[in-house]
PDB file of C-alpha atoms in Angstrom:
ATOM      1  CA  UNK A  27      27.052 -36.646 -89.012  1.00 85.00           C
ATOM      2  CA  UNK A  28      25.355 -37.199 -92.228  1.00 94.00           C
ATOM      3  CA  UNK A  29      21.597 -37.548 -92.907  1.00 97.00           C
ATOM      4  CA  UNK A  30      20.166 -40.601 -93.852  1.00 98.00           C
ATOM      5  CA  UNK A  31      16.744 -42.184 -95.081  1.00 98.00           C
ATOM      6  CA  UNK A  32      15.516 -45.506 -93.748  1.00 97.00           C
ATOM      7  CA  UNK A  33      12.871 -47.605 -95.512  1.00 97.00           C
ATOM      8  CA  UNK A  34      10.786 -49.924 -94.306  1.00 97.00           C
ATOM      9  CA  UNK A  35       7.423 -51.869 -93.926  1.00 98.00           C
ATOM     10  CA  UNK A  36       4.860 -54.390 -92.531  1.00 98.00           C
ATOM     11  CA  UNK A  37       1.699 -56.248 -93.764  1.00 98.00           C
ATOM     12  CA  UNK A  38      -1.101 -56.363 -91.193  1.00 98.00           C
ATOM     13  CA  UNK A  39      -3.118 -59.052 -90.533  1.00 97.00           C
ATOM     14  CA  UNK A  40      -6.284 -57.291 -90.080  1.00 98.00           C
ATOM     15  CA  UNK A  41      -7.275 -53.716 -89.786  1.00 98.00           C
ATOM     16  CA  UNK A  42      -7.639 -53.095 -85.869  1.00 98.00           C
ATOM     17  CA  UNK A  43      -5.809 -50.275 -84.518  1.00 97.00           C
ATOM     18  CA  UNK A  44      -4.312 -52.800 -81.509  1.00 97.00           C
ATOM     19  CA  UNK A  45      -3.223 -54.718 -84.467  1.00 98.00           C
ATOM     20  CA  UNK A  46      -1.561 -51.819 -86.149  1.00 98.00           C
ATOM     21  CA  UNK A  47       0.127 -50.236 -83.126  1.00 97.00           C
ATOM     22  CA  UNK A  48       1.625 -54.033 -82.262  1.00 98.00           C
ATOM     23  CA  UNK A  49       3.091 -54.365 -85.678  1.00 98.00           C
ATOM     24  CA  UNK A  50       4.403 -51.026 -86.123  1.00 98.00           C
ATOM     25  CA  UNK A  51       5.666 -50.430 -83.458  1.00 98.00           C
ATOM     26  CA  UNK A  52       7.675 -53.934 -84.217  1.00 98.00           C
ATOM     27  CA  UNK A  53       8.703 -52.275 -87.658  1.00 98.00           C
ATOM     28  CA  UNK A  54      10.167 -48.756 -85.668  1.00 98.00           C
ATOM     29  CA  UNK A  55      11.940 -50.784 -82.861  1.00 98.00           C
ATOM     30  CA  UNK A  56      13.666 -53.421 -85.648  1.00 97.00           C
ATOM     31  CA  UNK A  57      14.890 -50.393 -87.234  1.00 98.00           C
ATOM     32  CA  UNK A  58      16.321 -48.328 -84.202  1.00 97.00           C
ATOM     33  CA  UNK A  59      17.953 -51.510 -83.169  1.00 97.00           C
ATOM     34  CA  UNK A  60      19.551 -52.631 -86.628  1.00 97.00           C
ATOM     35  CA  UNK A  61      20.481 -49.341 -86.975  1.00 97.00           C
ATOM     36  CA  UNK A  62      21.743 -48.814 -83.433  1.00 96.00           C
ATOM     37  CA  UNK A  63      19.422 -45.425 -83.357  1.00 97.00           C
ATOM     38  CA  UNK A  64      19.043 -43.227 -80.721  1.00 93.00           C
ATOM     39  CA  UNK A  65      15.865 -41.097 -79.419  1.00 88.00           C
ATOM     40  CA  UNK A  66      18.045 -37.887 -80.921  1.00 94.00           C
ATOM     41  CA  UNK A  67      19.165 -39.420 -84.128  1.00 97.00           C
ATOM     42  CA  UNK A  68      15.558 -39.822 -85.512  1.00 98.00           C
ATOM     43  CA  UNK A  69      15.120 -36.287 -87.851  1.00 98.00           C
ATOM     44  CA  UNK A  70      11.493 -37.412 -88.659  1.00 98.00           C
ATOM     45  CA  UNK A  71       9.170 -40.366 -90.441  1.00 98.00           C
ATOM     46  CA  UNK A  72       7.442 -40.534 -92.518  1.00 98.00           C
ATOM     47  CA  UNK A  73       4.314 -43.358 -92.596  1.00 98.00           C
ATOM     48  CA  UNK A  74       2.331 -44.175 -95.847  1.00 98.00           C
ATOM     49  CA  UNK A  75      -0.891 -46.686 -95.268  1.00 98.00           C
ATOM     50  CA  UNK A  76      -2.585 -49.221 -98.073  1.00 98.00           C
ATOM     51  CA  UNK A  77      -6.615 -47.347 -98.639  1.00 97.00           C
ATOM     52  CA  UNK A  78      -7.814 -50.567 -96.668  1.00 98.00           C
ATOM     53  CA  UNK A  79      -6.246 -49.191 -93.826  1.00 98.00           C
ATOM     54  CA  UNK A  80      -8.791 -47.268 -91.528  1.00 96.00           C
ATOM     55  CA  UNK A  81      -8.441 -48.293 -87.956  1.00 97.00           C
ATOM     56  CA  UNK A  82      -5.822 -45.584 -86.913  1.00 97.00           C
ATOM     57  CA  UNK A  83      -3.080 -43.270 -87.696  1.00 98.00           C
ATOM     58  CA  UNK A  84       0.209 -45.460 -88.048  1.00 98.00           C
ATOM     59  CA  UNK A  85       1.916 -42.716 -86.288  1.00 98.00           C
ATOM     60  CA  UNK A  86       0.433 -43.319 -83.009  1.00 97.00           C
ATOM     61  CA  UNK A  87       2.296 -46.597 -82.228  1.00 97.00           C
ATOM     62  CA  UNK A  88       5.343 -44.622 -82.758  1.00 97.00           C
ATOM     63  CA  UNK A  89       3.744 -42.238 -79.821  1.00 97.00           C
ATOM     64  CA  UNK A  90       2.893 -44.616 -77.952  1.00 96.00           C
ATOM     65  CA  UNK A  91       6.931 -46.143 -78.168  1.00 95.00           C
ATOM     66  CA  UNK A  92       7.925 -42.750 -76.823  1.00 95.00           C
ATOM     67  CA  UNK A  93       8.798 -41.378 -80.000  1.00 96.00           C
ATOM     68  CA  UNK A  94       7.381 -37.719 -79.115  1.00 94.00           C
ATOM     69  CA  UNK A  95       9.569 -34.824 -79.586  1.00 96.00           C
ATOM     70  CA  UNK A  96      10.508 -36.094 -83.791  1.00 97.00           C
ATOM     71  CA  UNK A  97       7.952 -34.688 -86.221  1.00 98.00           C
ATOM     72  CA  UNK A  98       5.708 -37.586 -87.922  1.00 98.00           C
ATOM     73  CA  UNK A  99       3.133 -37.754 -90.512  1.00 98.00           C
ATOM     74  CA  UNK A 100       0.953 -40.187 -92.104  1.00 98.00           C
ATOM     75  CA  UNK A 101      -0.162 -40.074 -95.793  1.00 98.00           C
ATOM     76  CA  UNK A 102      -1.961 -42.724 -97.865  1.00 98.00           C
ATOM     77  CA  UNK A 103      -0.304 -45.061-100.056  1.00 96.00           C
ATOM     78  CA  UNK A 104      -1.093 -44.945-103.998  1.00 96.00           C
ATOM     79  CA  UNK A 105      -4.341 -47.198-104.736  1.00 94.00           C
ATOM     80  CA  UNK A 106      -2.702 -49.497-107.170  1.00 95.00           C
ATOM     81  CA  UNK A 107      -4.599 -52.777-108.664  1.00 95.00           C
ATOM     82  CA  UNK A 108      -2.750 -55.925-107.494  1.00 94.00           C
ATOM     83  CA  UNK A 109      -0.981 -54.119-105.341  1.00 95.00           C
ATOM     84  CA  UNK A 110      -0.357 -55.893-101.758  1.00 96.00           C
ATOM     85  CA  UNK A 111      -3.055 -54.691 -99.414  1.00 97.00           C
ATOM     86  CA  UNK A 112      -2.807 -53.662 -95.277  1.00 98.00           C
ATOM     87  CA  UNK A 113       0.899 -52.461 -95.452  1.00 98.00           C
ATOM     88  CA  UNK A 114       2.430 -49.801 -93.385  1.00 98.00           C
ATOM     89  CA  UNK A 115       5.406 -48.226 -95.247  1.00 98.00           C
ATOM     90  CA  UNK A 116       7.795 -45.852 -92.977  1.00 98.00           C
ATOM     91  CA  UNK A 117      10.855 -43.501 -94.135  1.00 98.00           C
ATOM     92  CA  UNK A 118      12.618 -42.433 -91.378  1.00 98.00           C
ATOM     93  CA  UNK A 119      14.773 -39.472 -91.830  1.00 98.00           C
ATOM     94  CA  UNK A 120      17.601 -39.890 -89.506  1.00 98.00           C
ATOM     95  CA  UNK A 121      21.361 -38.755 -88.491  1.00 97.00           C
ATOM     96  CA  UNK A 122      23.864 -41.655 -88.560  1.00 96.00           C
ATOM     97  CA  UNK A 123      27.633 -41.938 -89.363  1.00 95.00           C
ATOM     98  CA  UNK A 124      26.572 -45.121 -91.318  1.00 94.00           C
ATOM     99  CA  UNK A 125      27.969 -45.344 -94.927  1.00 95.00           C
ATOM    100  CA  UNK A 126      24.624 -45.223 -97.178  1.00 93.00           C
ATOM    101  CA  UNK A 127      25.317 -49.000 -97.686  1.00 93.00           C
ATOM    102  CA  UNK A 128      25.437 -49.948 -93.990  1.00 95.00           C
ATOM    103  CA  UNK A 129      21.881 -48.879 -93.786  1.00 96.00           C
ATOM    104  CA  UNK A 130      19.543 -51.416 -92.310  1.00 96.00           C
ATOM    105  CA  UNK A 131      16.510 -51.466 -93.890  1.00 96.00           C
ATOM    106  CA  UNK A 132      13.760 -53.463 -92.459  1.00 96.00           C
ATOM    107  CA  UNK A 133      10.791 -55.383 -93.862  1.00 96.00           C
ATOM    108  CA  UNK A 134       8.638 -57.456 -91.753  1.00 96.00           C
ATOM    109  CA  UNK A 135       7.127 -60.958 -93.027  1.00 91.00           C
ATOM    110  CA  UNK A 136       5.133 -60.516 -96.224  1.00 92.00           C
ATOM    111  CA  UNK A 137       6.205 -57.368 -96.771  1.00 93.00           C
ATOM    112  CA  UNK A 138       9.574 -58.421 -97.176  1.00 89.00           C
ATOM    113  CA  UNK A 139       8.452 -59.157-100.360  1.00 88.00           C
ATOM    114  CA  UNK A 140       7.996 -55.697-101.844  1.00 88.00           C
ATOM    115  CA  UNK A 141      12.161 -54.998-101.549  1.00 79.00           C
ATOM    116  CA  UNK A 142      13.695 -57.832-102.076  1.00 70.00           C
ATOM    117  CA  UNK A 143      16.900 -56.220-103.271  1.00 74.00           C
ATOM    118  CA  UNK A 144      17.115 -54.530 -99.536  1.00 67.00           C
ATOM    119  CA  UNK A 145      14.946 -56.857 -97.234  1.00 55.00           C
ATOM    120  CA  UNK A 146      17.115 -58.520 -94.600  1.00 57.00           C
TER     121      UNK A 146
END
């Protein structure tokens, strides 16, 4: 089984940590389902949040989906001018026997935006 990297994101309405948990915990379950995923084939994620993010730790609505035993971290996102505010980016590290190119990677509403080349 090879390892592959899954990319994805989602632009919050507002910053309120029910908010947050909602929507990504809609990004992590469109991506185990497009990419018929498993608990076991998730290696790890990564999460990157906009600086006008502060309500919570994007991690914790993967917790709260179950996702326990797969190491996660949460970083902050590059403060760029113009740059489209409240998004949650995720790369999820994960083992699939997926050509690279049969990859599903998932971008929610606005964000669908920033990819446009991979959005579905």
């Amino acid at each position: 089984m090879a390892v592959r990297a899954v990319r994805g994101a989602v632009q919050l309405e507002r910053d309120e940590a029910g908010h947050m948990d909602e929507q990504v915990g809609a990004l992590l379950t469109e991506i185990i389902e497009r990419n018929d995923l498993a608990a076991d084939d998730l290696i790890s994620i990564w999460f990157t949040a906009t600086p006008d993010l502060h309500s919570d730790f994007p991690a914790a609505a993967a917790r709260k989906l179950g996702i326990i035993d797969v190491p996660l971290i949460c970083a902050q996102e590059l403060d760029v001018e113009g740059a489209m505010p409240r998004v949650v980016r995720v790369l999820a590290h994960i083992e699939s026997d997926r050509p690279r190119a049969d990859i599903a990677h998932v971008y929610l509403g606005e964000a669908a935006a920033l990819r446009k080349d991979i959005a579905q």
